[in-house]
Amino acid sequence: CASGCASGCASGCASGCASGCAALDARGRTMFGGAAWARLASRRGVATAAATAAAASSASLALNRRRSPLSAEGKAPQPPGCLMVGTGEYVTGFVDGKGSDSDKSTGVLALVCLDLKSRGKIGRLGMVGTNGQKLPALRQHMQRVLGDVYEGVDPSVIETWPADGVVARSAYKDAAAAFQPGDLAIIFTPDDTHYEIAMACIERGMHVMITKPPVKTLQQHLKLVEAAKKHNVLCVAELHKRFDPIYLDARDRIRNLGPFSYYWSYMSQPKHQLETFKAWAGKSSDISYYLNSHHIDYHEWCLHGKARPVRVTAHCSTGVAKKMLDGVETEDTITIVVDWQNFEDGSVGHGVYTSSWVAPKADVHSQQRWFYMGQKGEVTVDQAHRGYTIAQDGAPFASVNPLFWKPTPSNGKFAGQRTYGYISFEAFCDAVLEVNSGRKKVADLDGVLPTIGTIVGTTAILEAGRRSLDEGGKPYELLYKGDDPFEVPVGMRPATM
């Protein structure tokens, strides 16, 4: 049927059977299990044939009115469906056939989406990867770390693509086609795949969130900006540091410290993470795209409308990653240096952004700290150390940060709703609900969320840094159409010496 069968059929259907069918549906999608769906249907109540017909009518209306899918009664917009694109560490905590040994062993995105679904902020929930051979083990992992741990969390409600046992690099196309315009897609895949996946979802009429960096080149970024405008959908990057209360307060103070003078940031991952990243590390992306993107975006956000980046140079260190990655040519540590021009007085400041993935194991998974100097004051932040440490038998000493993520249950229930790792996703879902209902326009979210059109400078800096490295440290100039403080880069060229 077109809208989902409430009483069940023996062979499955194009959008999923609530009472459960163990077979594949017509789109090659695998349900988490017929028995689980039967339990879900029992909890929610089995609809009558009349209700099924009404739902089909509603589905037809949703196709015609993509922005506001209505309920059968036509009174309130239904929560959008959510497609998670990617099945790796940040989504599920599942890496190389087992749970990650990082601070994200439960994953983040899948647990957040399951909780948002229980709160009525999203509806149908799907997940797509490329390797159906690992999906049975992935389901077992999610049941073990989520379903068996948190009361009321049932990962069996998640639909998956591709079919079990099937390897399909383009499975995201089938998955996106199974969702409706006005639904949302959240993309957590290797950096070099973001563009084609995001474009397919945008062209489907879906609202899109992309993990940082959204893309690797300025040209691709500008194309996504235009596509999002054309299809009138919200497209944002997942940049959760903007929701850290300390970062947010610091940003508000920085805005009052006069013209920018100097900034430095450092962010690292322990070298054993190279095992987690070995499928793409040094092949399709580097540590600067992966980690420098955080603080370059944060700094750009702090200076939005006050200063703009004009010149980029990059430097690197090598030696460790190449050995650990069996000869793959990649940097251990990358530093990007950026000259910024202040609009207020024409003065120049500079920022130094360093990231590394060859750090030793320490009391935190990721070292993260920065310093800002304006002409009227300075700010220092150690994001990794919040004055909260844990020492226990059988585990290493740790500095923990439950402000970012709180996987530890409270009285058997998930209680991470107020962490900024959660709020970043919730804010996107809330914005989609506002847009779908007609209460807000997509353009209203500029300046509220890291929308694709307002974060162009970060991609330009990262690409210019990569070009500089590839050309022996040659500096690059960023190009603008005019002198408006809110202009974004439109190109780059080697700087004249």
mmCIF file of C-alpha atoms in Angstrom, residues 28-322:
data_model
loop_
_atom_site.group_PDB
_atom_site.id
_atom_site.type_symbol
_atom_site.label_atom_id
_atom_site.label_comp_id
_atom_site.label_asym_id
_atom_site.label_seq_id
_atom_site.Cartn_x
_atom_site.Cartn_y
_atom_site.Cartn_z
ATOM 1 C CA GLY A 28 14.657 -3.730 -0.910
ATOM 2 C CA ARG A 29 14.572 -2.355 2.608
ATOM 3 C CA THR A 30 14.832 -4.588 5.678
ATOM 4 C CA MET A 31 12.673 -3.995 8.728
ATOM 5 C CA PHE A 32 14.408 -4.597 12.045
ATOM 6 C CA GLY A 33 12.147 -7.617 12.564
ATOM 7 C CA GLY A 34 8.552 -8.672 12.143
ATOM 8 C CA ALA A 35 8.121 -9.659 15.777
ATOM 9 C CA ALA A 36 9.373 -6.286 16.944
ATOM 10 C CA TRP A 37 6.971 -4.530 14.635
ATOM 11 C CA ALA A 38 4.166 -6.691 15.978
ATOM 12 C CA ARG A 39 5.028 -5.600 19.507
ATOM 13 C CA LEU A 40 5.128 -1.981 18.343
ATOM 14 C CA ALA A 41 1.711 -2.312 16.691
ATOM 15 C CA SER A 42 0.324 -3.929 19.844
ATOM 16 C CA ARG A 43 1.558 -1.045 21.975
ATOM 17 C CA ARG A 44 0.130 1.591 19.672
ATOM 18 C CA GLY A 45 -3.116 -0.141 18.796
ATOM 19 C CA VAL A 46 -3.996 -1.710 15.458
ATOM 20 C CA ALA A 47 -5.845 0.648 13.133
ATOM 21 C CA THR A 48 -8.983 -0.276 11.240
ATOM 22 C CA ALA A 49 -9.201 -0.524 7.494
ATOM 23 C CA ALA A 50 -10.925 2.853 7.485
ATOM 24 C CA ALA A 51 -8.018 4.395 9.334
ATOM 25 C CA THR A 52 -5.655 2.842 6.816
ATOM 26 C CA ALA A 53 -7.607 4.413 3.972
ATOM 27 C CA ALA A 54 -7.519 7.774 5.738
ATOM 28 C CA ALA A 55 -3.771 7.432 6.167
ATOM 29 C CA ALA A 56 -3.410 6.733 2.446
ATOM 30 C CA SER A 57 -5.360 9.913 1.717
ATOM 31 C CA SER A 58 -3.102 11.814 4.095
ATOM 32 C CA ALA A 59 -0.012 10.425 2.382
ATOM 33 C CA SER A 60 -1.330 11.625 -0.960
ATOM 34 C CA LEU A 61 -1.929 15.073 0.508
ATOM 35 C CA ALA A 62 1.605 15.121 1.900
ATOM 36 C CA LEU A 63 3.004 14.485 -1.564
ATOM 37 C CA ASN A 64 1.064 17.422 -2.968
ATOM 38 C CA ARG A 65 1.758 19.718 -0.019
ATOM 39 C CA ARG A 66 5.296 18.766 0.706
ATOM 40 C CA ARG A 67 5.909 21.499 3.224
ATOM 41 C CA SER A 68 3.121 20.549 5.664
ATOM 42 C CA PRO A 69 2.202 16.854 5.804
ATOM 43 C CA LEU A 70 -1.205 16.882 7.563
ATOM 44 C CA SER A 71 -2.851 14.342 9.799
ATOM 45 C CA ALA A 72 -5.975 12.499 8.609
ATOM 46 C CA GLU A 73 -8.068 15.113 10.420
ATOM 47 C CA GLY A 74 -6.205 17.938 8.656
ATOM 48 C CA LYS A 75 -5.599 19.801 11.918
ATOM 49 C CA ALA A 76 -1.951 19.566 12.874
ATOM 50 C CA PRO A 77 1.246 18.865 10.949
ATOM 51 C CA GLN A 78 2.657 15.422 11.576
ATOM 52 C CA PRO A 79 6.265 15.110 12.750
ATOM 53 C CA PRO A 80 8.611 14.612 9.808
ATOM 54 C CA GLY A 81 10.272 11.332 9.060
ATOM 55 C CA CYS A 82 14.011 11.180 9.667
ATOM 56 C CA LEU A 83 16.592 9.318 7.591
ATOM 57 C CA MET A 84 19.985 8.815 9.222
ATOM 58 C CA VAL A 85 22.646 8.412 6.538
ATOM 59 C CA GLY A 86 25.634 6.518 7.926
ATOM 60 C CA THR A 87 26.031 3.696 10.427
ATOM 61 C CA GLY A 88 29.407 4.470 11.998
ATOM 62 C CA GLU A 89 30.762 5.581 15.354
ATOM 63 C CA TYR A 90 28.889 8.859 15.821
ATOM 64 C CA VAL A 91 25.626 7.314 14.664
ATOM 65 C CA THR A 92 25.669 3.927 16.412
ATOM 66 C CA GLY A 93 28.984 3.480 18.243
ATOM 67 C CA PHE A 94 29.626 0.407 16.070
ATOM 68 C CA VAL A 95 33.126 0.176 14.550
ATOM 69 C CA ASP A 96 34.820 -2.802 12.869
ATOM 70 C CA GLY A 97 32.277 -5.281 14.120
ATOM 71 C CA LYS A 98 32.251 -4.140 17.730
ATOM 72 C CA GLY A 99 31.430 -1.235 20.006
ATOM 73 C CA SER A 100 33.784 1.735 19.904
ATOM 74 C CA ASP A 101 36.222 2.206 22.780
ATOM 75 C CA SER A 102 35.863 5.993 22.541
ATOM 76 C CA ASP A 103 33.525 8.252 24.506
ATOM 77 C CA LYS A 104 30.808 7.431 21.937
ATOM 78 C CA SER A 105 30.376 3.693 22.489
ATOM 79 C CA THR A 106 26.589 4.107 22.469
ATOM 80 C CA GLY A 107 26.701 6.293 19.386
ATOM 81 C CA VAL A 108 25.038 9.699 19.528
ATOM 82 C CA LEU A 109 22.742 10.287 16.568
ATOM 83 C CA ALA A 110 20.672 7.080 16.698
ATOM 84 C CA LEU A 111 19.993 7.424 20.415
ATOM 85 C CA VAL A 112 19.076 11.104 20.006
ATOM 86 C CA CYS A 113 16.685 10.288 17.153
ATOM 87 C CA LEU A 114 15.040 7.463 19.092
ATOM 88 C CA ASP A 115 14.475 9.857 21.972
ATOM 89 C CA LEU A 116 13.171 12.616 19.687
ATOM 90 C CA LYS A 117 10.783 10.082 18.185
ATOM 91 C CA SER A 118 9.497 9.156 21.653
ATOM 92 C CA ARG A 119 8.917 12.883 22.278
ATOM 93 C CA GLY A 120 6.907 13.266 19.080
ATOM 94 C CA LYS A 121 9.423 15.522 17.310
ATOM 95 C CA ILE A 122 10.144 13.080 14.507
ATOM 96 C CA GLY A 123 8.044 10.260 13.125
ATOM 97 C CA ARG A 124 9.269 7.450 10.947
ATOM 98 C CA LEU A 125 12.934 6.612 11.508
ATOM 99 C CA GLY A 126 15.332 5.096 8.982
ATOM 100 C CA MET A 127 19.039 4.380 8.706
ATOM 101 C CA VAL A 128 21.056 3.724 5.558
ATOM 102 C CA GLY A 129 24.620 2.570 5.092
ATOM 103 C CA THR A 130 26.415 0.797 2.271
ATOM 104 C CA ASN A 131 27.108 -2.671 3.686
ATOM 105 C CA GLY A 132 24.096 -4.829 4.471
ATOM 106 C CA GLN A 133 26.411 -7.632 5.543
ATOM 107 C CA LYS A 134 27.055 -5.916 8.858
ATOM 108 C CA LEU A 135 23.449 -4.958 9.638
ATOM 109 C CA PRO A 136 22.542 -8.076 11.695
ATOM 110 C CA ALA A 137 25.540 -7.483 13.987
ATOM 111 C CA LEU A 138 24.722 -3.769 14.097
ATOM 112 C CA ARG A 139 21.183 -4.506 15.281
ATOM 113 C CA GLN A 140 22.523 -6.756 18.024
ATOM 114 C CA HIS A 141 24.932 -4.022 19.096
ATOM 115 C CA MET A 142 22.186 -1.393 19.220
ATOM 116 C CA GLN A 143 19.919 -3.652 21.210
ATOM 117 C CA ARG A 144 22.739 -4.375 23.658
ATOM 118 C CA VAL A 145 23.884 -0.762 24.199
ATOM 119 C CA LEU A 146 20.510 0.981 23.775
ATOM 120 C CA GLY A 147 17.491 -1.320 24.047
ATOM 121 C CA ASP A 148 18.844 -3.306 26.997
ATOM 122 C CA VAL A 149 20.123 -0.209 28.808
ATOM 123 C CA TYR A 150 17.534 2.556 28.494
ATOM 124 C CA GLU A 151 13.940 2.103 29.508
ATOM 125 C CA GLY A 152 11.569 2.802 26.620
ATOM 126 C CA VAL A 153 14.264 2.880 23.924
ATOM 127 C CA ASP A 154 13.519 0.357 21.162
ATOM 128 C CA PRO A 155 15.998 0.391 18.240
ATOM 129 C CA SER A 156 13.881 -2.192 16.385
ATOM 130 C CA VAL A 157 11.655 0.650 15.126
ATOM 131 C CA ILE A 158 14.458 1.791 12.800
ATOM 132 C CA GLU A 159 14.144 0.733 9.160
ATOM 133 C CA THR A 160 17.415 -0.058 7.414
ATOM 134 C CA TRP A 161 18.926 0.024 3.925
ATOM 135 C CA PRO A 162 20.368 -1.787 1.996
ATOM 136 C CA ALA A 163 18.937 -5.282 2.406
ATOM 137 C CA ASP A 164 20.818 -7.645 4.686
ATOM 138 C CA GLY A 165 23.779 -9.178 2.889
ATOM 139 C CA VAL A 166 23.751 -6.597 0.092
ATOM 140 C CA VAL A 167 26.555 -4.109 -0.506
ATOM 141 C CA ALA A 168 25.221 -1.028 -2.290
ATOM 142 C CA ARG A 169 27.182 2.221 -2.384
ATOM 143 C CA SER A 170 24.141 4.077 -3.685
ATOM 144 C CA ALA A 171 21.653 2.691 -1.145
ATOM 145 C CA TYR A 172 21.063 6.262 0.052
ATOM 146 C CA LYS A 173 19.163 6.923 -3.194
ATOM 147 C CA ASP A 174 16.665 4.145 -2.480
ATOM 148 C CA ALA A 175 16.353 5.251 1.125
ATOM 149 C CA ALA A 176 15.741 8.900 0.221
ATOM 150 C CA ALA A 177 13.146 7.850 -2.365
ATOM 151 C CA ALA A 178 11.254 6.020 0.400
ATOM 152 C CA PHE A 179 10.891 9.242 2.396
ATOM 153 C CA GLN A 180 8.720 12.237 1.579
ATOM 154 C CA PRO A 181 9.442 15.887 0.759
ATOM 155 C CA GLY A 182 9.429 17.756 4.062
ATOM 156 C CA ASP A 183 11.124 14.868 5.893
ATOM 157 C CA LEU A 184 14.682 15.322 7.085
ATOM 158 C CA ALA A 185 18.016 13.627 6.403
ATOM 159 C CA ILE A 186 20.998 13.699 8.759
ATOM 160 C CA ILE A 187 24.268 12.760 7.047
ATOM 161 C CA PHE A 188 27.232 11.243 8.923
ATOM 162 C CA THR A 189 29.420 9.644 6.269
ATOM 163 C CA PRO A 190 33.017 10.151 5.034
ATOM 164 C CA ASP A 191 33.720 13.735 3.980
ATOM 165 C CA ASP A 192 34.036 13.049 0.248
ATOM 166 C CA THR A 193 30.523 11.530 0.094
ATOM 167 C CA HIS A 194 28.637 14.441 1.685
ATOM 168 C CA TYR A 195 27.997 16.409 -1.482
ATOM 169 C CA GLU A 196 26.319 13.747 -3.608
ATOM 170 C CA ILE A 197 24.215 12.449 -0.711
ATOM 171 C CA ALA A 198 23.128 15.920 0.395
ATOM 172 C CA MET A 199 22.274 16.937 -3.163
ATOM 173 C CA ALA A 200 20.136 13.823 -3.675
ATOM 174 C CA CYS A 201 18.219 14.506 -0.459
ATOM 175 C CA ILE A 202 17.770 18.212 -1.258
ATOM 176 C CA GLU A 203 16.449 17.373 -4.716
ATOM 177 C CA ARG A 204 14.024 14.971 -3.037
ATOM 178 C CA GLY A 205 12.704 17.972 -1.096
ATOM 179 C CA MET A 206 14.129 16.834 2.238
ATOM 180 C CA HIS A 207 15.624 19.143 4.848
ATOM 181 C CA VAL A 208 19.277 18.231 5.331
ATOM 182 C CA MET A 209 21.813 18.298 8.157
ATOM 183 C CA ILE A 210 25.413 17.402 7.259
ATOM 184 C CA THR A 211 28.191 16.647 9.693
ATOM 185 C CA LYS A 212 31.163 18.986 9.490
ATOM 186 C CA PRO A 213 32.708 19.716 7.077
ATOM 187 C CA PRO A 214 29.581 19.829 4.924
ATOM 188 C CA VAL A 215 31.731 19.523 1.780
ATOM 189 C CA LYS A 216 35.423 19.806 0.927
ATOM 190 C CA THR A 217 35.411 22.470 -1.774
ATOM 191 C CA LEU A 218 34.037 25.976 -2.065
ATOM 192 C CA GLN A 219 32.504 25.157 -5.452
ATOM 193 C CA GLN A 220 30.478 22.255 -4.021
ATOM 194 C CA HIS A 221 29.426 24.380 -1.068
ATOM 195 C CA LEU A 222 28.066 27.156 -3.273
ATOM 196 C CA LYS A 223 26.160 24.580 -5.340
ATOM 197 C CA LEU A 224 24.482 23.256 -2.193
ATOM 198 C CA VAL A 225 23.533 26.826 -1.253
ATOM 199 C CA GLU A 226 21.811 27.291 -4.596
ATOM 200 C CA ALA A 227 20.121 23.877 -4.512
ATOM 201 C CA ALA A 228 18.699 24.502 -1.031
ATOM 202 C CA LYS A 229 17.299 27.847 -2.236
ATOM 203 C CA LYS A 230 15.836 26.300 -5.387
ATOM 204 C CA HIS A 231 14.012 23.553 -3.493
ATOM 205 C CA ASN A 232 13.187 25.793 -0.502
ATOM 206 C CA VAL A 233 14.604 23.385 2.057
ATOM 207 C CA LEU A 234 16.651 23.924 5.178
ATOM 208 C CA CYS A 235 20.278 22.783 4.898
ATOM 209 C CA VAL A 236 22.581 23.100 7.910
ATOM 210 C CA ALA A 237 25.863 21.712 9.209
ATOM 211 C CA GLU A 238 26.043 19.788 12.481
ATOM 212 C CA LEU A 239 28.330 22.063 14.500
ATOM 213 C CA HIS A 240 27.449 21.271 18.088
ATOM 214 C CA LYS A 241 30.058 23.515 19.668
ATOM 215 C CA ARG A 242 27.769 26.433 18.876
ATOM 216 C CA PHE A 243 25.401 24.980 21.499
ATOM 217 C CA ASP A 244 28.024 24.533 24.229
ATOM 218 C CA PRO A 245 26.929 27.028 26.923
ATOM 219 C CA ILE A 246 30.519 28.119 27.551
ATOM 220 C CA TYR A 247 31.247 28.635 23.857
ATOM 221 C CA LEU A 248 27.955 30.463 23.431
ATOM 222 C CA ASP A 249 28.641 32.802 26.350
ATOM 223 C CA ALA A 250 32.207 33.368 25.127
ATOM 224 C CA ARG A 251 30.916 34.259 21.676
ATOM 225 C CA ASP A 252 28.533 36.839 23.115
ATOM 226 C CA ARG A 253 31.393 38.407 25.105
ATOM 227 C CA ILE A 254 33.807 38.312 22.166
ATOM 228 C CA ARG A 255 31.349 40.372 20.124
ATOM 229 C CA ASN A 256 31.995 43.238 22.586
ATOM 230 C CA LEU A 257 35.806 43.036 22.701
ATOM 231 C CA GLY A 258 36.474 45.352 19.796
ATOM 232 C CA PRO A 259 38.212 44.463 16.531
ATOM 233 C CA PHE A 260 39.804 41.028 16.313
ATOM 234 C CA SER A 261 43.522 40.661 16.997
ATOM 235 C CA TYR A 262 44.594 37.025 17.599
ATOM 236 C CA TYR A 263 43.120 33.527 18.004
ATOM 237 C CA TRP A 264 44.568 30.049 18.403
ATOM 238 C CA SER A 265 42.901 26.656 18.800
ATOM 239 C CA TYR A 266 44.089 23.090 19.321
ATOM 240 C CA MET A 267 42.039 19.919 18.939
ATOM 241 C CA SER A 268 43.253 16.326 18.878
ATOM 242 C CA GLN A 269 42.290 12.675 18.700
ATOM 243 C CA PRO A 270 44.357 9.818 20.174
ATOM 244 C CA LYS A 271 46.412 7.939 17.603
ATOM 245 C CA HIS A 272 44.490 4.690 18.126
ATOM 246 C CA GLN A 273 41.518 6.428 16.450
ATOM 247 C CA LEU A 274 43.392 6.029 13.175
ATOM 248 C CA GLU A 275 42.205 2.412 13.298
ATOM 249 C CA THR A 276 38.629 3.703 13.354
ATOM 250 C CA PHE A 277 39.353 6.122 10.501
ATOM 251 C CA LYS A 278 41.537 3.839 8.381
ATOM 252 C CA ALA A 279 38.928 3.445 5.621
ATOM 253 C CA TRP A 280 39.237 7.132 4.726
ATOM 254 C CA ALA A 281 42.103 8.737 6.675
ATOM 255 C CA GLY A 282 44.547 10.315 4.245
ATOM 256 C CA LYS A 283 42.618 8.897 1.293
ATOM 257 C CA SER A 284 39.486 11.000 1.042
ATOM 258 C CA SER A 285 40.077 13.571 3.784
ATOM 259 C CA ASP A 286 42.539 14.777 6.393
ATOM 260 C CA ILE A 287 42.675 15.771 10.047
ATOM 261 C CA SER A 288 42.164 19.456 9.281
ATOM 262 C CA TYR A 289 38.844 18.883 7.539
ATOM 263 C CA TYR A 290 37.852 16.531 10.349
ATOM 264 C CA LEU A 291 38.797 18.611 13.416
ATOM 265 C CA ASN A 292 39.904 22.130 12.439
ATOM 266 C CA SER A 293 36.438 22.582 10.971
ATOM 267 C CA HIS A 294 35.047 22.894 14.517
ATOM 268 C CA HIS A 295 37.062 25.885 15.677
ATOM 269 C CA ILE A 296 37.375 27.586 12.315
ATOM 270 C CA ASP A 297 33.587 27.627 12.192
ATOM 271 C CA TYR A 298 33.376 28.831 15.783
ATOM 272 C CA HIS A 299 35.821 31.653 15.156
ATOM 273 C CA GLU A 300 34.067 32.641 11.936
ATOM 274 C CA TRP A 301 30.742 32.666 13.814
ATOM 275 C CA CYS A 302 32.246 34.946 16.472
ATOM 276 C CA LEU A 303 33.411 37.390 13.800
ATOM 277 C CA HIS A 304 30.319 37.191 11.559
ATOM 278 C CA GLY A 305 29.753 40.658 10.080
ATOM 279 C CA LYS A 306 32.779 42.070 11.977
ATOM 280 C CA ALA A 307 35.746 40.624 10.064
ATOM 281 C CA ARG A 308 36.391 38.259 7.192
ATOM 282 C CA PRO A 309 39.190 35.830 6.224
ATOM 283 C CA VAL A 310 41.389 37.090 3.399
ATOM 284 C CA ARG A 311 44.573 34.968 3.283
ATOM 285 C CA VAL A 312 45.299 31.318 4.177
ATOM 286 C CA THR A 313 48.527 29.355 4.672
ATOM 287 C CA ALA A 314 48.977 25.819 6.021
ATOM 288 C CA HIS A 315 51.775 23.811 7.642
ATOM 289 C CA CYS A 316 52.030 20.189 8.734
ATOM 290 C CA SER A 317 53.927 17.492 10.617
ATOM 291 C CA THR A 318 54.315 13.882 9.428
ATOM 292 C CA GLY A 319 55.740 10.545 10.551
ATOM 293 C CA VAL A 320 53.225 8.648 12.687
ATOM 294 C CA ALA A 321 50.018 8.343 10.671
ATOM 295 C CA LYS A 322 51.794 7.035 7.562
#
